[in-house]
Amino acid sequence: MPERPPPAECANCGAEVPRSARSCPQCGADDRTGWREQSPYDGLDLPEESSPDESAPGSHRDVNGLRWYWWCVGVALILFLGLGALALLR
């Protein structure tokens, strides 16, 4: 079985592969382990990487690490329990 020439870019790790290389210089993929013409993840419908602004901590309205609506839920729960305790005391 004749060896296929390596792809210009390794589909496993994305490193540039020299034309005369017998394996990827980064991850070691070769003809025996399966040069791939495309990445195994190419057919998946994965979301694009988020921009740094969206994933940065504090980019949303956080209060002490919690979203603002969880603080509202907590305050409402405390008020509800407090009013229930007052009703039982009467």
JSON list of N, CA, C and O in Angstrom, two decimals, residues 67-79:
[
{"chain": "A", "resi": 67, "resn": "ARG", "atom": "N", "xyz": [-25.89, 36.14, 39.48]},
{"chain": "A", "resi": 67, "resn": "ARG", "atom": "CA", "xyz": [-26.69, 36.99, 38.60]},
{"chain": "A", "resi": 67, "resn": "ARG", "atom": "C", "xyz": [-27.71, 37.75, 39.42]},
{"chain": "A", "resi": 67, "resn": "ARG", "atom": "O", "xyz": [-28.17, 37.30, 40.48]},
{"chain": "A", "resi": 68, "resn": "TRP", "atom": "N", "xyz": [-28.12, 38.89, 38.92]},
{"chain": "A", "resi": 68, "resn": "TRP", "atom": "CA", "xyz": [-29.03, 39.76, 39.65]},
{"chain": "A", "resi": 68, "resn": "TRP", "atom": "C", "xyz": [-30.36, 39.09, 39.94]},
{"chain": "A", "resi": 68, "resn": "TRP", "atom": "O", "xyz": [-30.95, 39.29, 40.99]},
{"chain": "A", "resi": 69, "resn": "TYR", "atom": "N", "xyz": [-30.85, 38.24, 39.03]},
{"chain": "A", "resi": 69, "resn": "TYR", "atom": "CA", "xyz": [-32.16, 37.63, 39.25]},
{"chain": "A", "resi": 69, "resn": "TYR", "atom": "C", "xyz": [-32.13, 36.61, 40.37]},
{"chain": "A", "resi": 69, "resn": "TYR", "atom": "O", "xyz": [-33.14, 36.39, 41.04]},
{"chain": "A", "resi": 70, "resn": "TRP", "atom": "N", "xyz": [-30.98, 35.96, 40.63]},
{"chain": "A", "resi": 70, "resn": "TRP", "atom": "CA", "xyz": [-30.91, 35.03, 41.76]},
{"chain": "A", "resi": 70, "resn": "TRP", "atom": "C", "xyz": [-30.95, 35.81, 43.07]},
{"chain": "A", "resi": 70, "resn": "TRP", "atom": "O", "xyz": [-31.49, 35.31, 44.07]},
{"chain": "A", "resi": 71, "resn": "TRP", "atom": "N", "xyz": [-30.39, 37.01, 43.09]},
{"chain": "A", "resi": 71, "resn": "TRP", "atom": "CA", "xyz": [-30.51, 37.84, 44.28]},
{"chain": "A", "resi": 71, "resn": "TRP", "atom": "C", "xyz": [-31.97, 38.22, 44.52]},
{"chain": "A", "resi": 71, "resn": "TRP", "atom": "O", "xyz": [-32.46, 38.22, 45.66]},
{"chain": "A", "resi": 72, "resn": "CYS", "atom": "N", "xyz": [-32.70, 38.55, 43.45]},
{"chain": "A", "resi": 72, "resn": "CYS", "atom": "CA", "xyz": [-34.12, 38.88, 43.58]},
{"chain": "A", "resi": 72, "resn": "CYS", "atom": "C", "xyz": [-34.92, 37.69, 44.10]},
{"chain": "A", "resi": 72, "resn": "CYS", "atom": "O", "xyz": [-35.80, 37.84, 44.95]},
{"chain": "A", "resi": 73, "resn": "VAL", "atom": "N", "xyz": [-34.62, 36.51, 43.59]},
{"chain": "A", "resi": 73, "resn": "VAL", "atom": "CA", "xyz": [-35.30, 35.30, 44.05]},
{"chain": "A", "resi": 73, "resn": "VAL", "atom": "C", "xyz": [-35.01, 35.07, 45.53]},
{"chain": "A", "resi": 73, "resn": "VAL", "atom": "O", "xyz": [-35.92, 34.75, 46.32]},
{"chain": "A", "resi": 74, "resn": "GLY", "atom": "N", "xyz": [-33.76, 35.26, 45.95]},
{"chain": "A", "resi": 74, "resn": "GLY", "atom": "CA", "xyz": [-33.39, 35.07, 47.35]},
{"chain": "A", "resi": 74, "resn": "GLY", "atom": "C", "xyz": [-34.10, 36.05, 48.27]},
{"chain": "A", "resi": 74, "resn": "GLY", "atom": "O", "xyz": [-34.61, 35.68, 49.33]},
{"chain": "A", "resi": 75, "resn": "VAL", "atom": "N", "xyz": [-34.14, 37.32, 47.88]},
{"chain": "A", "resi": 75, "resn": "VAL", "atom": "CA", "xyz": [-34.82, 38.35, 48.70]},
{"chain": "A", "resi": 75, "resn": "VAL", "atom": "C", "xyz": [-36.31, 38.05, 48.77]},
{"chain": "A", "resi": 75, "resn": "VAL", "atom": "O", "xyz": [-36.92, 38.14, 49.84]},
{"chain": "A", "resi": 76, "resn": "ALA", "atom": "N", "xyz": [-36.92, 37.66, 47.64]},
{"chain": "A", "resi": 76, "resn": "ALA", "atom": "CA", "xyz": [-38.36, 37.35, 47.64]},
{"chain": "A", "resi": 76, "resn": "ALA", "atom": "C", "xyz": [-38.63, 36.14, 48.53]},
{"chain": "A", "resi": 76, "resn": "ALA", "atom": "O", "xyz": [-39.64, 36.12, 49.26]},
{"chain": "A", "resi": 77, "resn": "LEU", "atom": "N", "xyz": [-37.77, 35.14, 48.51]},
{"chain": "A", "resi": 77, "resn": "LEU", "atom": "CA", "xyz": [-37.95, 33.95, 49.34]},
{"chain": "A", "resi": 77, "resn": "LEU", "atom": "C", "xyz": [-37.85, 34.30, 50.82]},
{"chain": "A", "resi": 77, "resn": "LEU", "atom": "O", "xyz": [-38.66, 33.84, 51.64]},
{"chain": "A", "resi": 78, "resn": "ILE", "atom": "N", "xyz": [-36.90, 35.14, 51.18]},
{"chain": "A", "resi": 78, "resn": "ILE", "atom": "CA", "xyz": [-36.76, 35.55, 52.58]},
{"chain": "A", "resi": 78, "resn": "ILE", "atom": "C", "xyz": [-37.98, 36.34, 53.03]},
{"chain": "A", "resi": 78, "resn": "ILE", "atom": "O", "xyz": [-38.51, 36.13, 54.14]},
{"chain": "A", "resi": 79, "resn": "LEU", "atom": "N", "xyz": [-38.46, 37.25, 52.18]},
{"chain": "A", "resi": 79, "resn": "LEU", "atom": "CA", "xyz": [-39.68, 38.01, 52.53]},
{"chain": "A", "resi": 79, "resn": "LEU", "atom": "C", "xyz": [-40.88, 37.08, 52.67]},
{"chain": "A", "resi": 79, "resn": "LEU", "atom": "O", "xyz": [-41.68, 37.23, 53.60]}
]
